[in-house]
Coordinates of C-alpha atoms and ligand atoms in Angstrom, one line a residue:
M294 CA 0.0 -0.3 -0.3
T295 CA 1.4 3.1 -1.3
L296 CA 1.1 6.4 1.5
Y297 CA 0.9 9.8 -0.1
V298 CA 1.1 13.2 1.3
Y299 CA -0.9 15.6 -1.5
K300 CA -1.4 19.2 -0.3
F301 CA -3.3 21.6 -2.8
G302 CA -2.8 25.6 -2.8
G303 CA -5.3 28.5 -2.6
T304 CA -5.7 28.3 -5.8
S305 CA -6.7 24.8 -6.2
V306 CA -9.3 25.0 -3.5
G307 CA -9.9 28.4 -4.8
S308 CA -14.1 27.5 -5.4
V309 CA -16.2 25.1 -4.2
E310 CA -16.3 23.2 -7.8
R311 CA -12.9 23.2 -7.4
I312 CA -12.7 21.5 -4.1
K313 CA -15.0 19.2 -5.6
A314 CA -12.3 18.2 -8.2
V315 CA -9.8 18.2 -5.4
A316 CA -12.2 15.4 -3.6
E317 CA -12.5 13.5 -7.1
K318 CA -8.8 13.5 -7.4
V319 CA -8.6 11.8 -4.1
K320 CA -11.3 9.9 -4.2
K321 CA -9.7 8.0 -7.2
A322 CA -6.0 7.6 -5.6
H323 CA -8.4 5.8 -2.4
D324 CA -10.6 4.0 -4.8
A325 CA -6.5 2.8 -5.9
G326 CA -6.0 1.6 -2.7
D327 CA -3.6 4.1 -1.7
Q328 CA -3.1 5.6 1.3
I329 CA -3.9 9.6 1.5
V330 CA -3.3 12.6 3.5
V331 CA -4.5 16.0 2.2
V332 CA -3.2 19.2 3.3
V333 CA -4.8 22.2 2.3
S334 CA -4.6 26.1 2.3
A335 CA -7.2 28.3 2.7
M336 CA -9.1 29.9 -0.3
S337 CA -7.3 32.2 -2.8
G338 CA -7.7 35.3 -1.4
E339 CA -8.7 34.6 1.7
T340 CA -5.2 35.0 4.4
N341 CA -4.9 38.6 2.3
R342 CA -8.7 39.1 3.5
L343 CA -8.2 38.1 6.7
L344 CA -5.2 40.2 7.3
A345 CA -6.9 43.3 5.7
L346 CA -9.5 42.8 8.1
A347 CA -7.4 42.6 11.0
K348 CA -5.3 45.7 10.0
D349 CA -8.7 47.5 9.3
M350 CA -9.1 46.6 13.5
Q351 CA -5.8 47.9 14.4
P352 CA -2.5 49.0 12.5
Q353 CA -0.3 46.8 14.2
P354 CA -2.8 43.7 15.5
T355 CA -0.5 41.4 17.9
D356 CA 0.9 37.9 16.5
R357 CA -0.8 36.1 18.6
E358 CA -4.4 37.4 17.5
L359 CA -3.2 37.2 14.0
D360 CA -2.5 33.5 14.1
V361 CA -6.2 32.9 16.0
L362 CA -7.2 34.7 12.8
L363 CA -5.4 33.5 10.0
S364 CA -5.8 29.9 11.1
T365 CA -9.3 30.1 10.2
G366 CA -8.8 30.4 6.4
E367 CA -7.4 26.8 6.7
Q368 CA -10.1 25.7 8.8
V369 CA -13.1 26.1 6.7
T370 CA -11.0 24.3 3.8
I371 CA -10.7 21.2 5.9
A372 CA -14.4 20.9 6.9
L373 CA -15.5 21.8 3.6
L374 CA -13.4 19.0 1.8
A375 CA -14.0 16.3 4.1
M376 CA -17.8 17.4 3.7
A377 CA -16.9 17.0 -0.6
L378 CA -15.0 13.4 0.1
H379 CA -17.9 12.1 2.4
H380 CA -20.2 13.2 -0.6
V381 CA -18.5 11.1 -3.0
G382 CA -18.8 8.3 -0.6
V383 CA -15.0 8.8 0.6
D384 CA -14.6 8.2 4.5
A385 CA -13.0 11.4 5.9
R386 CA -11.7 13.7 8.8
S387 CA -10.8 16.9 9.1
Y388 CA -8.4 18.0 11.7
T389 CA -6.9 21.2 12.5
G390 CA -3.3 21.6 13.1
S391 CA -3.6 21.8 17.3
Q392 CA -6.2 18.6 16.5
V393 CA -3.4 16.5 14.9
R394 CA -1.2 18.6 17.3
I395 CA 1.8 20.0 14.9
L396 CA 3.7 21.4 17.7
T397 CA 5.6 24.7 16.9
D398 CA 8.0 27.0 18.7
N399 CA 6.3 30.0 19.8
A400 CA 7.5 32.3 17.4
H401 CA 3.7 33.7 15.9
T402 CA 3.4 34.0 12.5
K403 CA 6.6 32.4 11.7
A404 CA 6.7 29.5 14.2
R405 CA 8.6 26.5 13.1
I406 CA 7.7 23.1 13.5
R407 CA 8.8 20.7 16.5
E408 CA 6.9 17.4 16.4
I409 CA 4.1 16.3 14.8
D410 CA 1.9 13.5 16.8
E411 CA 1.0 11.4 14.5
R412 CA -1.2 8.6 16.5
H413 CA -4.4 10.0 15.1
L414 CA -3.9 10.2 11.3
R415 CA -2.3 6.2 11.6
A416 CA -5.0 5.5 13.2
D417 CA -7.2 7.0 10.4
L418 CA -5.4 5.6 7.8
A419 CA -5.6 2.5 9.2
A420 CA -9.6 2.3 9.4
G421 CA -9.7 3.3 5.5
R422 CA -10.3 6.7 5.8
V423 CA -8.7 10.1 4.1
V424 CA -7.2 12.3 6.3
V425 CA -7.5 16.4 5.6
V426 CA -5.3 18.2 7.6
A427 CA -5.3 22.1 7.9
G428 CA -1.2 23.5 6.0
F429 CA 0.2 26.4 7.5
Q430 CA -0.9 26.1 11.4
G431 CA -0.1 24.7 14.4
V432 CA 0.1 24.5 18.2
D433 CA 2.7 25.4 20.8
E434 CA 3.3 24.2 23.9
D435 CA 1.0 26.4 26.1
G436 CA -1.8 25.3 23.6
N437 CA -1.5 28.9 21.7
I438 CA -2.6 28.5 17.8
T439 CA 0.8 29.4 15.5
T440 CA 1.2 29.8 12.0
L441 CA 4.5 28.8 10.0
G442 CA 4.5 32.3 7.7
R443 CA 3.2 32.8 4.1
G444 CA 2.8 30.0 1.7
G445 CA 3.2 27.4 5.2
S446 CA 1.4 25.4 4.0
D447 CA 3.8 23.5 1.8
T448 CA 5.8 22.8 5.2
T449 CA 2.9 21.2 6.3
G450 CA 2.9 18.9 3.8
V451 CA 6.3 17.5 3.7
A452 CA 6.6 17.8 7.4
L453 CA 3.5 15.4 7.3
A454 CA 5.2 14.1 4.8
A455 CA 8.3 13.1 7.0
A456 CA 6.6 12.3 10.1
L457 CA 4.5 9.6 8.5
K458 CA 7.2 8.5 6.0
A459 CA 5.1 8.6 3.3
D460 CA 6.4 7.2 -0.3
E461 CA 5.9 10.7 -1.9
C462 CA 4.8 14.1 -1.0
H463 CA 2.9 15.9 -3.7
I464 CA 2.1 19.5 -3.8
Y465 CA -0.5 20.8 -6.3
T466 CA -0.7 23.9 -7.4
D467 CA -1.2 26.3 -10.4
V468 CA 1.6 25.2 -12.6
D469 CA 2.7 21.8 -13.7
G470 CA 5.9 22.1 -11.6
V471 CA 9.4 24.1 -11.0
Y472 CA 9.9 26.4 -14.1
T473 CA 13.5 27.7 -15.0
T474 CA 12.0 31.0 -13.6
D475 CA 8.0 32.1 -13.1
P476 CA 6.3 31.4 -16.0
R477 CA 4.1 34.4 -14.8
V478 CA 7.0 36.7 -15.9
V479 CA 8.6 34.9 -19.0
A480 CA 6.8 33.3 -21.4
K481 CA 9.6 31.3 -22.5
A482 CA 10.1 29.8 -18.9
R483 CA 10.4 26.1 -19.4
R484 CA 9.6 22.8 -16.8
L485 CA 12.0 21.5 -14.8
E486 CA 12.1 17.0 -15.2
R487 CA 14.1 17.1 -12.1
I488 CA 16.1 20.1 -9.8
T489 CA 18.3 19.3 -6.9
F490 CA 17.2 20.0 -3.4
E491 CA 20.1 22.8 -2.9
E492 CA 18.7 24.6 -6.0
M493 CA 15.5 24.4 -5.0
L494 CA 16.9 26.0 -1.5
E495 CA 18.5 28.7 -3.2
M496 CA 15.4 29.6 -5.7
A497 CA 13.0 29.8 -3.3
S498 CA 15.5 31.5 -0.9
L499 CA 16.0 33.9 -3.4
G500 CA 12.2 34.8 -3.8
S501 CA 11.0 31.8 -6.4
K502 CA 7.5 31.1 -4.0
V503 CA 6.4 28.3 -5.8
L504 CA 7.7 26.4 -2.7
Q505 CA 8.2 27.9 1.1
I506 CA 11.8 27.7 1.8
R507 CA 11.2 25.4 5.0
S508 CA 9.4 22.7 3.0
V509 CA 12.7 22.3 0.8
E510 CA 14.6 22.3 4.1
F511 CA 12.4 19.4 5.7
A512 CA 12.3 17.6 2.5
G513 CA 15.9 17.5 2.3
K514 CA 16.7 16.7 5.9
Y515 CA 14.2 13.9 5.7
N516 CA 15.1 12.7 2.3
V517 CA 11.2 13.1 1.4
K518 CA 10.4 12.6 -2.1
L519 CA 8.6 15.5 -3.2
R520 CA 7.4 16.6 -6.6
V521 CA 5.3 20.2 -7.5
L522 CA 2.5 19.2 -10.2
S523 CA -0.6 21.1 -11.5
S524 CA -4.0 20.3 -9.9
F525 CA -5.5 20.7 -13.2
I526 CA -3.3 19.2 -16.0
E527 CA -2.3 15.5 -15.8
G528 CA 1.6 15.3 -16.2
N529 CA 4.6 14.3 -13.8
G530 CA 5.6 17.6 -12.8
T531 CA 8.9 18.2 -11.3
L532 CA 10.7 15.5 -9.0
I533 CA 13.3 17.3 -6.6
S534 CA 15.8 15.1 -5.3
Y535 CA 19.6 14.6 -4.3
E536 CA 22.1 15.3 -7.3
E537 CA 22.5 12.2 -9.5
S538 CA 25.7 11.3 -11.3
D539 CA 23.3 11.1 -14.8
M540 CA 21.3 14.3 -13.8
E541 CA 21.8 16.6 -17.1
K542 CA 24.2 18.9 -16.1
A543 CA 22.8 22.6 -17.2
L544 CA 25.3 25.1 -15.9
I545 CA 22.3 27.0 -15.0
S546 CA 19.0 25.5 -13.8
G547 CA 16.9 28.5 -12.5
I548 CA 16.5 32.7 -12.7
A549 CA 15.1 33.7 -9.5
F550 CA 14.0 37.2 -8.4
N551 CA 13.0 39.1 -5.4
R552 CA 10.7 42.3 -5.3
D553 CA 10.7 42.5 -1.6
E554 CA 14.0 44.1 -1.2
A555 CA 15.3 47.6 -0.5
K556 CA 18.3 49.1 -0.2
L557 CA 19.9 51.6 2.5
T558 CA 23.4 53.2 2.5
L559 CA 25.3 55.1 5.0
T560 CA 27.9 56.7 3.5
G561 CA 31.2 58.6 4.9
V562 CA 31.7 56.6 8.2
P563 CA 34.4 56.3 9.6
D564 CA 36.9 53.0 8.3
L565 CA 37.4 51.3 11.5
P566 CA 37.2 48.0 13.2
G567 CA 33.6 47.1 14.7
V568 CA 32.0 49.7 12.3
A569 CA 29.8 46.7 10.9
S570 CA 28.7 45.6 14.0
R571 CA 27.9 49.1 15.1
I572 CA 25.7 49.6 12.4
L573 CA 24.2 46.3 12.5
G574 CA 24.0 45.6 15.8
P575 CA 21.2 48.0 16.3
I576 CA 19.5 46.6 13.1
A577 CA 19.6 43.1 14.5
D578 CA 18.4 44.0 17.8
E579 CA 15.2 45.5 16.1
N580 CA 14.8 41.8 14.6
I581 CA 15.3 43.4 11.1
E582 CA 16.9 40.9 8.7
V583 CA 19.5 42.2 6.3
D584 CA 20.3 40.3 3.4
M585 CA 23.5 41.6 1.3
I586 CA 26.1 43.6 2.6
V587 CA 28.7 46.0 0.8
Q588 CA 31.4 47.8 1.9
N589 CA 33.1 50.3 0.0
I590 CA 37.4 50.2 0.0
S591 CA 38.0 53.7 2.3
A592 CA 38.9 57.2 0.9
H593 CA 40.3 59.8 3.5
G594 CA 39.3 57.1 6.4
N595 CA 35.7 57.0 5.5
T596 CA 33.9 54.3 4.0
D597 CA 30.1 53.6 2.2
F598 CA 28.4 50.8 4.0
T599 CA 25.2 49.3 2.0
F600 CA 22.7 46.7 2.9
T601 CA 19.6 45.5 2.1
V602 CA 16.7 44.4 4.0
N603 CA 13.0 43.0 3.3
R604 CA 10.9 46.2 2.0
N605 CA 8.5 46.0 4.9
D606 CA 10.9 46.3 7.3
F607 CA 12.7 49.9 5.4
A608 CA 10.9 52.3 7.2
R609 CA 12.0 50.9 10.8
A610 CA 15.5 50.3 9.1
K611 CA 15.8 54.0 8.3
A612 CA 14.5 55.2 11.9
V613 CA 17.8 53.1 13.3
L614 CA 19.9 54.7 10.9
A615 CA 18.9 58.1 11.6
R616 CA 19.3 57.5 15.2
L617 CA 22.7 56.2 14.6
K618 CA 23.5 59.1 11.9
A619 CA 24.3 61.5 15.0
D620 CA 27.0 58.9 16.7
F621 CA 28.9 58.8 13.4
G622 CA 29.6 62.5 13.5
G623 CA 28.9 65.1 10.3
T624 CA 29.9 63.2 7.2
T625 CA 27.6 60.9 7.6
E626 CA 24.2 60.7 5.1
I627 CA 21.9 57.9 4.6
I628 CA 20.3 57.2 1.3
G629 CA 17.8 54.4 1.1
D630 CA 16.2 53.2 -2.1
S631 CA 12.9 50.6 -2.2
S632 CA 12.6 50.8 -5.6
I633 CA 15.1 48.2 -6.4
V634 CA 15.3 44.1 -7.2
K635 CA 17.2 41.2 -6.7
V636 CA 17.7 38.5 -9.5
S637 CA 20.1 35.9 -9.7
I638 CA 20.9 32.7 -11.6
V639 CA 21.6 29.6 -9.8
G640 CA 22.4 26.2 -10.6
V641 CA 25.0 23.3 -9.5
G642 CA 26.7 23.3 -12.8
M643 CA 28.3 26.9 -11.6
R644 CA 30.8 24.9 -9.4
S645 CA 33.0 23.6 -12.3
H646 CA 33.1 26.3 -14.8
A647 CA 34.5 29.4 -14.5
G648 CA 33.2 33.0 -16.6
I649 CA 29.3 32.5 -15.7
A650 CA 29.7 35.8 -13.4
S651 CA 31.3 37.6 -16.3
T652 CA 28.3 36.4 -18.8
M653 CA 26.1 37.7 -16.7
F654 CA 27.8 40.8 -15.5
K655 CA 28.2 41.2 -19.5
V656 CA 24.0 40.6 -20.7
L657 CA 23.1 43.1 -18.3
A658 CA 25.4 45.6 -19.5
D659 CA 24.3 45.0 -23.4
E660 CA 20.8 45.8 -22.2
G661 CA 22.1 48.7 -20.3
I662 CA 21.4 47.7 -16.7
N663 CA 23.4 49.1 -14.1
I664 CA 24.7 46.4 -11.5
Q665 CA 24.3 48.1 -7.8
M666 CA 25.2 44.9 -5.7
I667 CA 26.7 41.3 -6.5
S668 CA 26.5 38.9 -4.4
T669 CA 27.8 34.9 -4.9
S670 CA 27.5 31.4 -3.8
E671 CA 29.2 28.4 -5.0
I672 CA 25.9 27.7 -6.8
K673 CA 24.3 31.1 -7.2
I674 CA 25.0 35.1 -8.2
S675 CA 22.7 37.6 -7.2
V676 CA 22.6 41.2 -8.6
V677 CA 20.6 43.8 -6.9
I678 CA 19.4 46.2 -9.7
D679 CA 16.6 48.7 -10.2
E680 CA 13.4 47.4 -10.4
K681 CA 12.3 48.9 -13.4
Y682 CA 14.5 46.3 -15.3
L683 CA 13.4 43.2 -13.5
E684 CA 11.7 41.9 -16.4
L685 CA 14.2 43.0 -18.8
A686 CA 17.0 41.6 -16.6
V687 CA 15.5 38.3 -16.6
R688 CA 14.5 37.3 -19.9
A689 CA 18.1 38.1 -21.3
L690 CA 19.4 36.2 -19.0
H691 CA 16.9 33.6 -19.2
S692 CA 17.6 33.0 -23.1
A693 CA 21.6 34.0 -22.8
F694 CA 22.0 30.8 -20.5
G695 CA 20.1 29.1 -22.6
L696 CA 17.0 27.9 -20.7
D697 CA 14.1 29.1 -23.6
Q698 CA 12.0 26.7 -24.6
E699 CA 11.8 26.4 -27.9
Ligands
LIG852 P1 -0.1 27.4 -4.2 O1 -1.3 29.0 -3.7 O2 -0.4 26.9 -4.9 O3 1.0 27.4 -2.7 P2 1.7 29.5 -4.8 O4 1.4 30.8 -5.9 O5 2.2 29.4 -3.7 O6 0.8 28.3 -4.9 O7 3.2 29.0 -6.2 C1 3.0 28.7 -7.1 C2 2.8 30.2 -8.0 O8 4.7 30.2 -8.1 C3 3.0 30.1 -9.1 O9 1.8 30.5 -9.9 C4 4.0 30.9 -10.0 O10 3.7 32.4 -10.5 C5 5.1 31.2 -8.9 N1 6.6 30.4 -9.3 C6 7.4 31.5 -9.0 N2 8.7 31.3 -9.4 C7 8.4 29.9 -9.9 C8 8.7 29.0 -10.7 N3 10.4 29.1 -11.1 N4 8.4 27.5 -11.4 C9 7.2 27.4 -11.4 N5 6.6 28.5 -10.4 C10 7.0 29.5 -10.1
LIG853 N1 -3.2 30.5 3.5 C1 -1.6 30.5 3.8 C2 -0.9 31.9 2.9 O1 -1.7 32.2 1.7 C3 -0.6 29.5 3.5 C4 -0.4 29.3 2.5 O2 -0.8 28.6 1.3 O3 0.5 28.1 2.0 O4 0.2 32.4 3.2
LIG854 MG1 2.3 28.5 -2.1

């Protein structure tokens, strides 16, 4: 008997008809003798609607109450899907995160899963039932409802697959797999048959929201067989797996981009030991995550210090710098820019090839795109550019690295 975890995203359960279609798909697998655990997201748009309601009550609601509110979206879909399954003659039971007991830490709105009690689920499966679990939510030690961060239902799916030692975890979504880049931005993007965990992790971290980062980490750590597929079209989707020697070695597997970045510069700070920590210490104290960092060479004992943060944190980070400015003395200026984006090329093939970075920079130069910041790792190169060039840059790189579909 094969045990599958099927996760359906917001679009896939976005209407009554679509929930019924999911029930049919699950019924088919269940009738064929497979054991099925289904994880569902809230209906598309619902989490955003709830967030907007919260903001109408209070400009900055507490994270604890946000979690109580946001978790209701998924609670609606599990009940509706269980009913739809009953209607087509499939015995099914729904569970919220806390009913399963998906135990998390208490970091509201971005909680991490610690432990899953899979006893209820196993008993239901043994009794021939389909189990329907609410994605994106858990419960902390004190019984508070927590959520796992936007896109967190992917992580629920993979974590359940790991806990139950499922044969495969299928992430059903509105695209038929992982593409070389977001197919909504580049029409010539190509579906990948396979991608390594490492590459998928980079793609997700660098802005490809097709899978939540944590879900890829989990899948890699517990060796979950993970596949991204379409809810609407039959096909093999994309398998995410460890690198194998016979894998086609493209130089670049994909291009990711992130529109959620903003850049801050302190000019003319004294070039002395400890200056980076004097700037970034107070930023960290405000719980603001820093992404890229560049410090220029010093002229006349002064240097420029630039870093990027999430756009949501831009105003707060700027306020921290404004407080620091006085400490640094007269020459220091703050320059902020929230109209930037980060574009990254990713591929394990990069390890064994020189010249990838220079090709990337030449492609951007030929399009007249100025590079503001650069960072690299073994399998990725990221650049920060003006947001108005995002699409041009991604398309040009996509062609130049031979990723376009025929
Ligand atoms: P779900 O609601 O099913 O979780 P998401 O919206 O979270 O779906 O993720 C699917 C979307 O991810 C696609 O519609 C697509 O626009 C976007 N996406 C971004 N990068 C990629 C990529 N490299 N491959 C496929 N889809 C991508
Ligand atoms: N409903 C949540 C969100 O919109 C979780 C998810 O869909 O994965 O972020
Ligand atoms: Mg998603």
